[in-house]
PDB file of C-alpha atoms in Angstrom:
ATOM      1  CA  MET A 887      67.780 -52.231 -39.189  1.00 68.00           C
ATOM      2  CA  LYS A 888      69.842 -55.315 -39.372  1.00 76.00           C
ATOM      3  CA  LYS A 889      71.252 -57.702 -42.077  1.00 74.00           C
ATOM      4  CA  CYS A 890      72.937 -61.175 -42.320  1.00 78.00           C
ATOM      5  CA  PRO A 891      76.664 -61.035 -43.119  1.00 74.00           C
ATOM      6  CA  ASN A 892      76.443 -64.493 -44.843  1.00 75.00           C
ATOM      7  CA  CYS A 893      73.264 -64.414 -46.969  1.00 73.00           C
ATOM      8  CA  ASN A 894      73.180 -62.178 -50.349  1.00 61.00           C
ATOM      9  CA  ASP A 895      69.567 -61.804 -50.254  1.00 60.00           C
ATOM     10  CA  PHE A 896      69.698 -58.400 -49.146  1.00 60.00           C
ATOM     11  CA  ALA A 897      67.046 -58.994 -46.679  1.00 68.00           C
ATOM     12  CA  LEU A 898      66.587 -56.570 -43.710  1.00 69.00           C
ATOM     13  CA  TYR A 899      65.270 -57.510 -40.269  1.00 68.00           C
ATOM     14  CA  ASP A 900      64.046 -55.606 -37.276  1.00 70.00           C
ATOM     15  CA  ASP A 901      66.507 -54.613 -34.467  1.00 73.00           C
ATOM     16  CA  ASN A 902      64.798 -57.007 -32.103  1.00 73.00           C
ATOM     17  CA  VAL A 903      65.697 -60.162 -34.232  1.00 72.00           C
ATOM     18  CA  ALA A 904      69.220 -61.398 -33.209  1.00 74.00           C
ATOM     19  CA  ALA A 905      69.844 -64.329 -35.743  1.00 77.00           C
ATOM     20  CA  CYS A 906      69.320 -65.011 -39.245  1.00 77.00           C
ATOM     21  CA  PRO A 907      66.155 -67.333 -40.000  1.00 72.00           C
ATOM     22  CA  ILE A 908      68.034 -68.820 -42.719  1.00 72.00           C
ATOM     23  CA  CYS A 909      71.613 -69.577 -41.887  1.00 78.00           C
ATOM     24  CA  ASP A 910      71.167 -68.964 -38.031  1.00 73.00           C
ATOM     25  CA  ALA A 911      74.144 -66.232 -38.091  1.00 74.00           C
ATOM     26  CA  ARG A 912      74.350 -63.401 -35.991  1.00 76.00           C
ATOM     27  CA  LEU A 913      72.691 -60.205 -37.545  1.00 74.00           C
ATOM     28  CA  THR A 914      74.730 -57.088 -37.731  1.00 78.00           C
ATOM     29  CA  ALA A 915      73.744 -53.459 -37.836  1.00 77.00           C
ATOM     30  CA  TYR A 916      72.748 -52.080 -41.492  1.00 70.00           C
ATOM     31  CA  THR A 917      73.978 -48.872 -42.769  1.00 68.00           C
ATOM     32  CA  ARG A 918      72.790 -47.225 -45.891  1.00 61.00           C
ATOM     33  CA  PRO A 919      75.699 -46.609 -48.607  1.00 56.00           C
ATOM     34  CA  GLY A 920      76.870 -42.902 -48.232  1.00 52.00           C
ATOM     35  CA  ALA A 921      75.062 -42.451 -44.930  1.00 48.00           C
ATOM     36  CA  ALA A 922      77.341 -40.821 -42.183  1.00 46.00           C
ATOM     37  CA  THR A 923      77.150 -41.903 -38.645  1.00 46.00           C
ATOM     38  CA  GLU A 924      76.128 -39.369 -35.914  1.00 45.00           C
ATOM     39  CA  ARG A 925      79.815 -38.990 -34.915  1.00 46.00           C
ATOM     40  CA  ASP A 926      80.777 -38.242 -38.323  1.00 45.00           C
ATOM     41  CA  GLN A 927      78.004 -35.611 -38.644  1.00 45.00           C
ATOM     42  CA  THR A 928      79.410 -33.650 -35.714  1.00 45.00           C
ATOM     43  CA  ILE A 929      80.753 -30.483 -36.986  1.00 44.00           C
ATOM     44  CA  ILE A 930      84.084 -29.785 -35.300  1.00 48.00           C
ATOM     45  CA  MET A 931      85.534 -26.183 -35.744  1.00 48.00           C
ATOM     46  CA  PRO A 932      89.221 -26.038 -36.576  1.00 50.00           C
ATOM     47  CA  ARG A 933      91.351 -24.582 -33.737  1.00 50.00           C
ATOM     48  CA  ASN A 934      92.464 -21.771 -35.987  1.00 47.00           C
ATOM     49  CA  ASP A 935      88.823 -20.653 -36.448  1.00 45.00           C
ATOM     50  CA  GLN A 936      87.950 -20.929 -32.858  1.00 48.00           C
ATOM     51  CA  GLN A 937      91.159 -18.799 -32.040  1.00 48.00           C
ATOM     52  CA  HIS A 938      90.206 -16.296 -34.596  1.00 44.00           C
ATOM     53  CA  GLN A 939      86.615 -15.926 -33.338  1.00 48.00           C
ATOM     54  CA  GLU A 940      87.947 -15.627 -29.745  1.00 47.00           C
ATOM     55  CA  GLN A 941      90.502 -13.050 -30.843  1.00 46.00           C
ATOM     56  CA  SER A 942      87.875 -11.160 -32.875  1.00 48.00           C
ATOM     57  CA  GLY A 943      85.669 -10.962 -29.746  1.00 48.00           C
ATOM     58  CA  SER A 944      88.393  -9.839 -27.453  1.00 50.00           C
ATOM     59  CA  GLU A 945      89.222  -6.993 -29.894  1.00 67.00           C
ATOM     60  CA  THR A 946      85.827  -5.467 -30.002  1.00 72.00           C
ATOM     61  CA  PRO A 947      86.372  -1.671 -29.267  1.00 78.00           C
ATOM     62  CA  GLN A 948      84.507  -0.311 -26.419  1.00 86.00           C
ATOM     63  CA  PHE A 949      81.408   1.648 -27.316  1.00 84.00           C
ATOM     64  CA  GLU A 950      81.489   4.392 -24.634  1.00 85.00           C
ATOM     65  CA  THR A 951      84.440   5.677 -22.595  1.00 88.00           C
ATOM     66  CA  LYS A 952      84.351   8.745 -20.483  1.00 88.00           C
ATOM     67  CA  GLN A 953      87.706  10.778 -20.286  1.00 87.00           C
ATOM     68  CA  GLY A 954      87.156  13.803 -17.792  1.00 85.00           C
ATOM     69  CA  LEU A 955      84.068  15.794 -18.882  1.00 87.00           C
ATOM     70  CA  ARG A 956      84.250  14.292 -22.558  1.00 90.00           C
ATOM     71  CA  TYR A 957      82.611  11.020 -24.004  1.00 91.00           C
ATOM     72  CA  VAL A 958      84.575   8.891 -26.455  1.00 92.00           C
ATOM     73  CA  TYR A 959      82.539   6.693 -28.724  1.00 92.00           C
ATOM     74  CA  ARG A 960      83.593   4.117 -31.312  1.00 91.00           C
ATOM     75  CA  GLY A 961      81.274   2.587 -33.494  1.00 88.00           C
ATOM     76  CA  MET A 962      79.289   2.638 -36.859  1.00 88.00           C
ATOM     77  CA  ILE A 963      77.026   5.230 -38.413  1.00 89.00           C
ATOM     78  CA  THR A 964      73.586   3.971 -38.979  1.00 88.00           C
ATOM     79  CA  GLU A 965      71.278   6.978 -39.269  1.00 88.00           C
ATOM     80  CA  ILE A 966      72.226  10.718 -40.448  1.00 88.00           C
ATOM     81  CA  ASN A 967      69.642  13.633 -40.447  1.00 90.00           C
ATOM     82  CA  HIS A 968      70.949  16.923 -41.629  1.00 89.00           C
ATOM     83  CA  TYR A 969      68.969  20.165 -41.093  1.00 87.00           C
ATOM     84  CA  ALA A 970      69.327  23.922 -41.590  1.00 88.00           C
ATOM     85  CA  ARG A 971      67.492  26.716 -39.683  1.00 86.00           C
ATOM     86  CA  PHE A 972      67.532  30.464 -39.939  1.00 88.00           C
ATOM     87  CA  HIS A 973      68.770  32.287 -36.848  1.00 84.00           C
ATOM     88  CA  ASN A 974      69.665  35.936 -36.476  1.00 86.00           C
ATOM     89  CA  ARG A 975      72.873  37.062 -34.551  1.00 86.00           C
ATOM     90  CA  LEU A 976      71.229  37.530 -31.250  1.00 89.00           C
ATOM     91  CA  LYS A 977      69.574  34.219 -31.213  1.00 88.00           C
ATOM     92  CA  LYS A 978      72.745  32.483 -32.275  1.00 89.00           C
ATOM     93  CA  TRP A 979      74.424  34.233 -29.430  1.00 90.00           C
ATOM     94  CA  VAL A 980      71.913  33.242 -27.045  1.00 90.00           C
ATOM     95  CA  PHE A 981      72.137  29.492 -28.133  1.00 88.00           C
ATOM     96  CA  ALA A 982      75.885  29.570 -28.012  1.00 89.00           C
ATOM     97  CA  PHE A 983      75.729  30.966 -24.308  1.00 90.00           C
ATOM     98  CA  PHE A 984      72.853  28.736 -22.896  1.00 89.00           C
ATOM     99  CA  ARG A 985      72.873  25.718 -25.141  1.00 86.00           C
ATOM    100  CA  GLY A 986      76.617  25.280 -26.079  1.00 85.00           C
ATOM    101  CA  GLU A 987      76.098  25.491 -29.823  1.00 87.00           C
ATOM    102  CA  PRO A 988      78.907  26.909 -31.721  1.00 89.00           C
ATOM    103  CA  TYR A 989      78.303  30.510 -33.326  1.00 90.00           C
ATOM    104  CA  GLN A 990      78.015  30.016 -37.070  1.00 88.00           C
ATOM    105  CA  PHE A 991      78.715  32.660 -39.629  1.00 87.00           C
ATOM    106  CA  GLY A 992      75.746  33.643 -41.809  1.00 81.00           C
ATOM    107  CA  ASN A 993      72.152  33.716 -41.339  1.00 82.00           C
ATOM    108  CA  THR A 994      71.694  29.707 -41.642  1.00 85.00           C
ATOM    109  CA  SER A 995      72.586  27.393 -38.889  1.00 88.00           C
ATOM    110  CA  HIS A 996      73.314  23.659 -39.958  1.00 90.00           C
ATOM    111  CA  GLY A 997      73.437  20.657 -37.866  1.00 88.00           C
ATOM    112  CA  SER A 998      73.376  16.862 -38.201  1.00 88.00           C
ATOM    113  CA  VAL A 999      71.799  14.243 -35.899  1.00 90.00           C
ATOM    114  CA  VAL A1000      74.191  11.107 -36.243  1.00 91.00           C
ATOM    115  CA  ARG A1001      73.297   7.751 -34.573  1.00 91.00           C
ATOM    116  CA  ILE A1002      76.340   5.698 -33.739  1.00 90.00           C
ATOM    117  CA  GLU A1003      75.901   2.097 -32.996  1.00 88.00           C
ATOM    118  CA  GLU A1004      78.387  -0.199 -31.307  1.00 86.00           C
ATOM    119  CA  PHE A1005      80.274  -3.248 -32.983  1.00 84.00           C
ATOM    120  CA  HIS A1006      78.527  -6.410 -31.846  1.00 76.00           C
ATOM    121  CA  HIS A1007      78.657 -10.192 -32.307  1.00 68.00           C
ATOM    122  CA  ASP A1008      75.690 -12.826 -32.129  1.00 61.00           C
ATOM    123  CA  ARG A1009      73.056 -10.080 -31.327  1.00 60.00           C
ATOM    124  CA  ILE A1010      70.421  -8.483 -33.399  1.00 65.00           C
ATOM    125  CA  SER A1011      71.187  -4.758 -32.446  1.00 69.00           C
ATOM    126  CA  GLY A1012      73.944  -3.067 -30.217  1.00 76.00           C
ATOM    127  CA  ARG A1013      73.788   0.056 -28.125  1.00 84.00           C
ATOM    128  CA  LYS A1014      73.037   3.183 -29.808  1.00 88.00           C
ATOM    129  CA  ARG A1015      73.683   6.890 -29.077  1.00 89.00           C
ATOM    130  CA  ASP A1016      72.471  10.157 -31.029  1.00 92.00           C
ATOM    131  CA  LEU A1017      75.073  12.739 -31.401  1.00 92.00           C
ATOM    132  CA  VAL A1018      74.626  16.336 -32.478  1.00 91.00           C
ATOM    133  CA  PHE A1019      77.158  17.772 -34.938  1.00 91.00           C
ATOM    134  CA  TYR A1020      76.711  21.474 -35.472  1.00 90.00           C
ATOM    135  CA  GLY A1021      78.103  22.831 -38.798  1.00 87.00           C
ATOM    136  CA  ASP A1022      77.752  21.932 -42.427  1.00 86.00           C
ATOM    137  CA  VAL A1023      79.311  18.509 -42.707  1.00 85.00           C
ATOM    138  CA  GLU A1024      76.726  17.139 -45.392  1.00 83.00           C
ATOM    139  CA  GLY A1025      78.443  14.590 -47.567  1.00 81.00           C
ATOM    140  CA  ARG A1026      81.544  14.199 -45.336  1.00 83.00           C
ATOM    141  CA  PHE A1027      80.447  10.891 -43.773  1.00 87.00           C
ATOM    142  CA  ASN A1028      77.942   8.197 -44.857  1.00 86.00           C
ATOM    143  CA  TYR A1029      76.047   5.057 -43.567  1.00 86.00           C
ATOM    144  CA  GLY A1030      78.356   2.246 -42.241  1.00 85.00           C
ATOM    145  CA  ASP A1031      81.389   4.481 -41.614  1.00 86.00           C
ATOM    146  CA  ASP A1032      83.615   3.289 -38.808  1.00 89.00           C
ATOM    147  CA  VAL A1033      84.211   6.476 -36.577  1.00 90.00           C
ATOM    148  CA  THR A1034      85.536   7.671 -33.350  1.00 91.00           C
ATOM    149  CA  VAL A1035      83.585  10.660 -31.941  1.00 91.00           C
ATOM    150  CA  ILE A1036      84.648  12.984 -28.847  1.00 91.00           C
ATOM    151  CA  ALA A1037      81.529  14.566 -27.550  1.00 91.00           C
ATOM    152  CA  LYS A1038      80.415  16.686 -24.553  1.00 90.00           C
ATOM    153  CA  ARG A1039      77.039  16.536 -22.686  1.00 89.00           C
ATOM    154  CA  ARG A1040      74.916  19.409 -22.402  1.00 87.00           C
ATOM    155  CA  GLY A1041      71.459  18.421 -20.602  1.00 84.00           C
ATOM    156  CA  ASP A1042      69.905  15.558 -22.684  1.00 85.00           C
ATOM    157  CA  ARG A1043      72.185  16.104 -25.840  1.00 88.00           C
ATOM    158  CA  TYR A1044      75.675  14.874 -26.733  1.00 91.00           C
ATOM    159  CA  ILE A1045      77.311  17.494 -28.934  1.00 90.00           C
ATOM    160  CA  VAL A1046      80.247  16.446 -31.095  1.00 90.00           C
ATOM    161  CA  THR A1047      83.485  18.464 -30.641  1.00 89.00           C
ATOM    162  CA  ARG A1048      85.664  15.970 -32.793  1.00 90.00           C
ATOM    163  CA  MET A1049      84.774  13.144 -35.292  1.00 91.00           C
ATOM    164  CA  TYR A1050      87.627  10.923 -36.886  1.00 92.00           C
ATOM    165  CA  LEU A1051      87.012   8.440 -39.842  1.00 90.00           C
ATOM    166  CA  ASN A1052      88.898   5.404 -38.819  1.00 89.00           C
ATOM    167  CA  GLU A1053      88.815   3.814 -42.306  1.00 86.00           C
ATOM    168  CA  THR A1054      90.276   6.858 -44.264  1.00 86.00           C
ATOM    169  CA  GLU A1055      92.318   8.092 -41.096  1.00 86.00           C
ATOM    170  CA  SER A1056      90.879  11.693 -41.461  1.00 88.00           C
ATOM    171  CA  ARG A1057      89.203  14.240 -39.280  1.00 89.00           C
ATOM    172  CA  VAL A1058      85.807  15.678 -40.156  1.00 89.00           C
ATOM    173  CA  ARG A1059      85.991  19.529 -40.124  1.00 88.00           C
ATOM    174  CA  PRO A1060      82.824  21.786 -40.286  1.00 86.00           C
ATOM    175  CA  THR A1061      82.568  25.137 -41.662  1.00 84.00           C
ATOM    176  CA  PRO A1062      84.190  27.824 -39.975  1.00 86.00           C
ATOM    177  CA  GLN A1063      82.654  28.719 -36.641  1.00 88.00           C
ATOM    178  CA  ILE A1064      83.264  30.237 -33.091  1.00 89.00           C
ATOM    179  CA  PRO A1065      83.380  27.742 -30.327  1.00 89.00           C
ATOM    180  CA  SER A1066      80.747  28.209 -27.605  1.00 87.00           C
ATOM    181  CA  ALA A1067      83.231  28.335 -24.834  1.00 88.00           C
ATOM    182  CA  LEU A1068      84.798  31.370 -26.284  1.00 91.00           C
ATOM    183  CA  ILE A1069      81.406  32.921 -26.648  1.00 90.00           C
ATOM    184  CA  VAL A1070      80.870  32.185 -22.987  1.00 91.00           C
ATOM    185  CA  VAL A1071      84.172  33.827 -21.856  1.00 91.00           C
ATOM    186  CA  PHE A1072      83.519  36.892 -23.940  1.00 91.00           C
ATOM    187  CA  SER A1073      80.014  37.274 -22.693  1.00 91.00           C
ATOM    188  CA  LEU A1074      81.217  37.009 -19.112  1.00 91.00           C
ATOM    189  CA  LEU A1075      84.019  39.531 -19.574  1.00 92.00           C
ATOM    190  CA  LEU A1076      81.581  42.040 -21.034  1.00 90.00           C
ATOM    191  CA  LEU A1077      79.031  41.339 -18.310  1.00 91.00           C
ATOM    192  CA  ILE A1078      81.795  42.227 -15.760  1.00 91.00           C
ATOM    193  CA  ALA A1079      82.925  45.229 -17.567  1.00 90.00           C
ATOM    194  CA  VAL A1080      79.353  46.573 -17.642  1.00 90.00           C
ATOM    195  CA  VAL A1081      78.853  45.977 -13.923  1.00 90.00           C
ATOM    196  CA  TYR A1082      82.049  47.552 -13.114  1.00 88.00           C
ATOM    197  CA  LEU A1083      81.033  50.657 -15.084  1.00 88.00           C
ATOM    198  CA  LEU A1084      77.589  50.752 -13.253  1.00 86.00           C
ATOM    199  CA  VAL A1085      79.278  50.457  -9.988  1.00 84.00           C
ATOM    200  CA  SER A1086      81.638  53.098 -10.795  1.00 82.00           C
ATOM    201  CA  ILE A1087      79.017  55.581 -11.788  1.00 80.00           C
ATOM    202  CA  ALA A1088      76.935  54.752  -8.791  1.00 79.00           C
ATOM    203  CA  GLY A1089      79.892  55.253  -6.354  1.00 77.00           C
ATOM    204  CA  PHE A1090      80.759  58.696  -8.309  1.00 71.00           C
ATOM    205  CA  PHE A1091      77.145  59.868  -7.372  1.00 71.00           C
ATOM    206  CA  ALA A1092      77.072  58.317  -3.799  1.00 74.00           C
ATOM    207  CA  SER A1093      80.563  59.728  -2.769  1.00 71.00           C
ATOM    208  CA  GLY A1094      79.646  63.432  -3.302  1.00 70.00           C
ATOM    209  CA  ALA A1095      82.088  64.010  -5.961  1.00 70.00           C
ATOM    210  CA  PHE A1096      79.085  64.747  -8.177  1.00 68.00           C
ATOM    211  CA  LEU A1097      78.009  67.613  -6.153  1.00 72.00           C
ATOM    212  CA  VAL A1098      81.480  68.880  -5.909  1.00 75.00           C
ATOM    213  CA  LEU A1099      81.774  68.950  -9.572  1.00 75.00           C
ATOM    214  CA  LEU A1100      78.411  70.452 -10.020  1.00 75.00           C
ATOM    215  CA  GLN A1101      79.358  73.285  -7.772  1.00 77.00           C
ATOM    216  CA  LYS A1102      82.615  73.883  -9.626  1.00 79.00           C
ATOM    217  CA  LEU A1103      80.640  74.093 -12.902  1.00 82.00           C
ATOM    218  CA  PHE A1104      78.095  76.345 -11.418  1.00 80.00           C
ATOM    219  CA  SER A1105      80.849  78.835 -10.027  1.00 81.00           C
ATOM    220  CA  PHE A1106      82.516  78.787 -13.490  1.00 80.00           C
ATOM    221  CA  ALA A1107      79.181  79.542 -15.405  1.00 82.00           C
ATOM    222  CA  ILE A1108      78.705  82.429 -12.873  1.00 82.00           C
ATOM    223  CA  VAL A1109      82.143  83.899 -13.560  1.00 79.00           C
ATOM    224  CA  VAL A1110      81.624  83.491 -17.312  1.00 80.00           C
ATOM    225  CA  LEU A1111      78.019  85.174 -17.107  1.00 81.00           C
ATOM    226  CA  ILE A1112      79.762  88.065 -15.004  1.00 79.00           C
ATOM    227  CA  LEU A1113      82.608  88.793 -17.469  1.00 77.00           C
ATOM    228  CA  PHE A1114      80.172  88.591 -20.374  1.00 76.00           C
ATOM    229  CA  TRP A1115      77.947  91.175 -18.497  1.00 79.00           C
ATOM    230  CA  ILE A1116      81.017  93.505 -18.010  1.00 75.00           C
ATOM    231  CA  ALA A1117      82.198  93.109 -21.679  1.00 73.00           C
ATOM    232  CA  ARG A1118      78.781  93.892 -22.747  1.00 71.00           C
ATOM    233  CA  ALA A1119      78.631  97.006 -20.660  1.00 71.00           C
ATOM    234  CA  LEU A1120      81.853  98.330 -21.772  1.00 69.00           C
ATOM    235  CA  PHE A1121      80.912  97.919 -25.376  1.00 65.00           C
ATOM    236  CA  ARG A1122      77.578  99.646 -24.975  1.00 61.00           C
ATOM    237  CA  ARG A1123      79.312 102.732 -23.445  1.00 52.00           C
ATOM    238  CA  ASP A1124      81.415 103.034 -26.634  1.00 50.00           C
TER     239      ASP A1124
END
């Protein structure tokens, strides 16, 4: 829309009209009071905010880091599922040896499946990982906690060995339990001792030492019987 700069009749003309039909003055573009131009409507982010956003994006911690045989996760807790199961001592020993579960005292074995999600920007959802935490840790952490978790992989499971709460700068400790590595070492030592004992017994029989010992025992038994017979004969004469 255009208007005449000389006439005060507040008449507006189309953009294709070049001159005022009353005074032949050149029409100028009309702007509504209080309206901003397209240039003014452009939102310019302050430099400090841009630097802060870039700095925040660069400081986002890495979600998964592998350190030797361990995995380190840094993220936020989004789901927690606690459970408790009844296991006898033999079953707990077998699970510790073959599945890597720590040996928990008592008849009840506690565990928690914790889902960790990475910190992300401009995305609906980030990467996730389900971790298994053995032991009674109910109430020690909650949804939304910023945690650092050290885990080991056993098959398709990631077992938590240590968990740190970054906001409170504390470590989550489960109830007293025996690490699975100690159970494995003790079981192997016991197995080696049993095998050594069986091999020694088999070697004892195979070497002929058993026959020699049996002959000595038989000879000793004969001597004892002879002495007993002589003593009995003497007492019978009296």
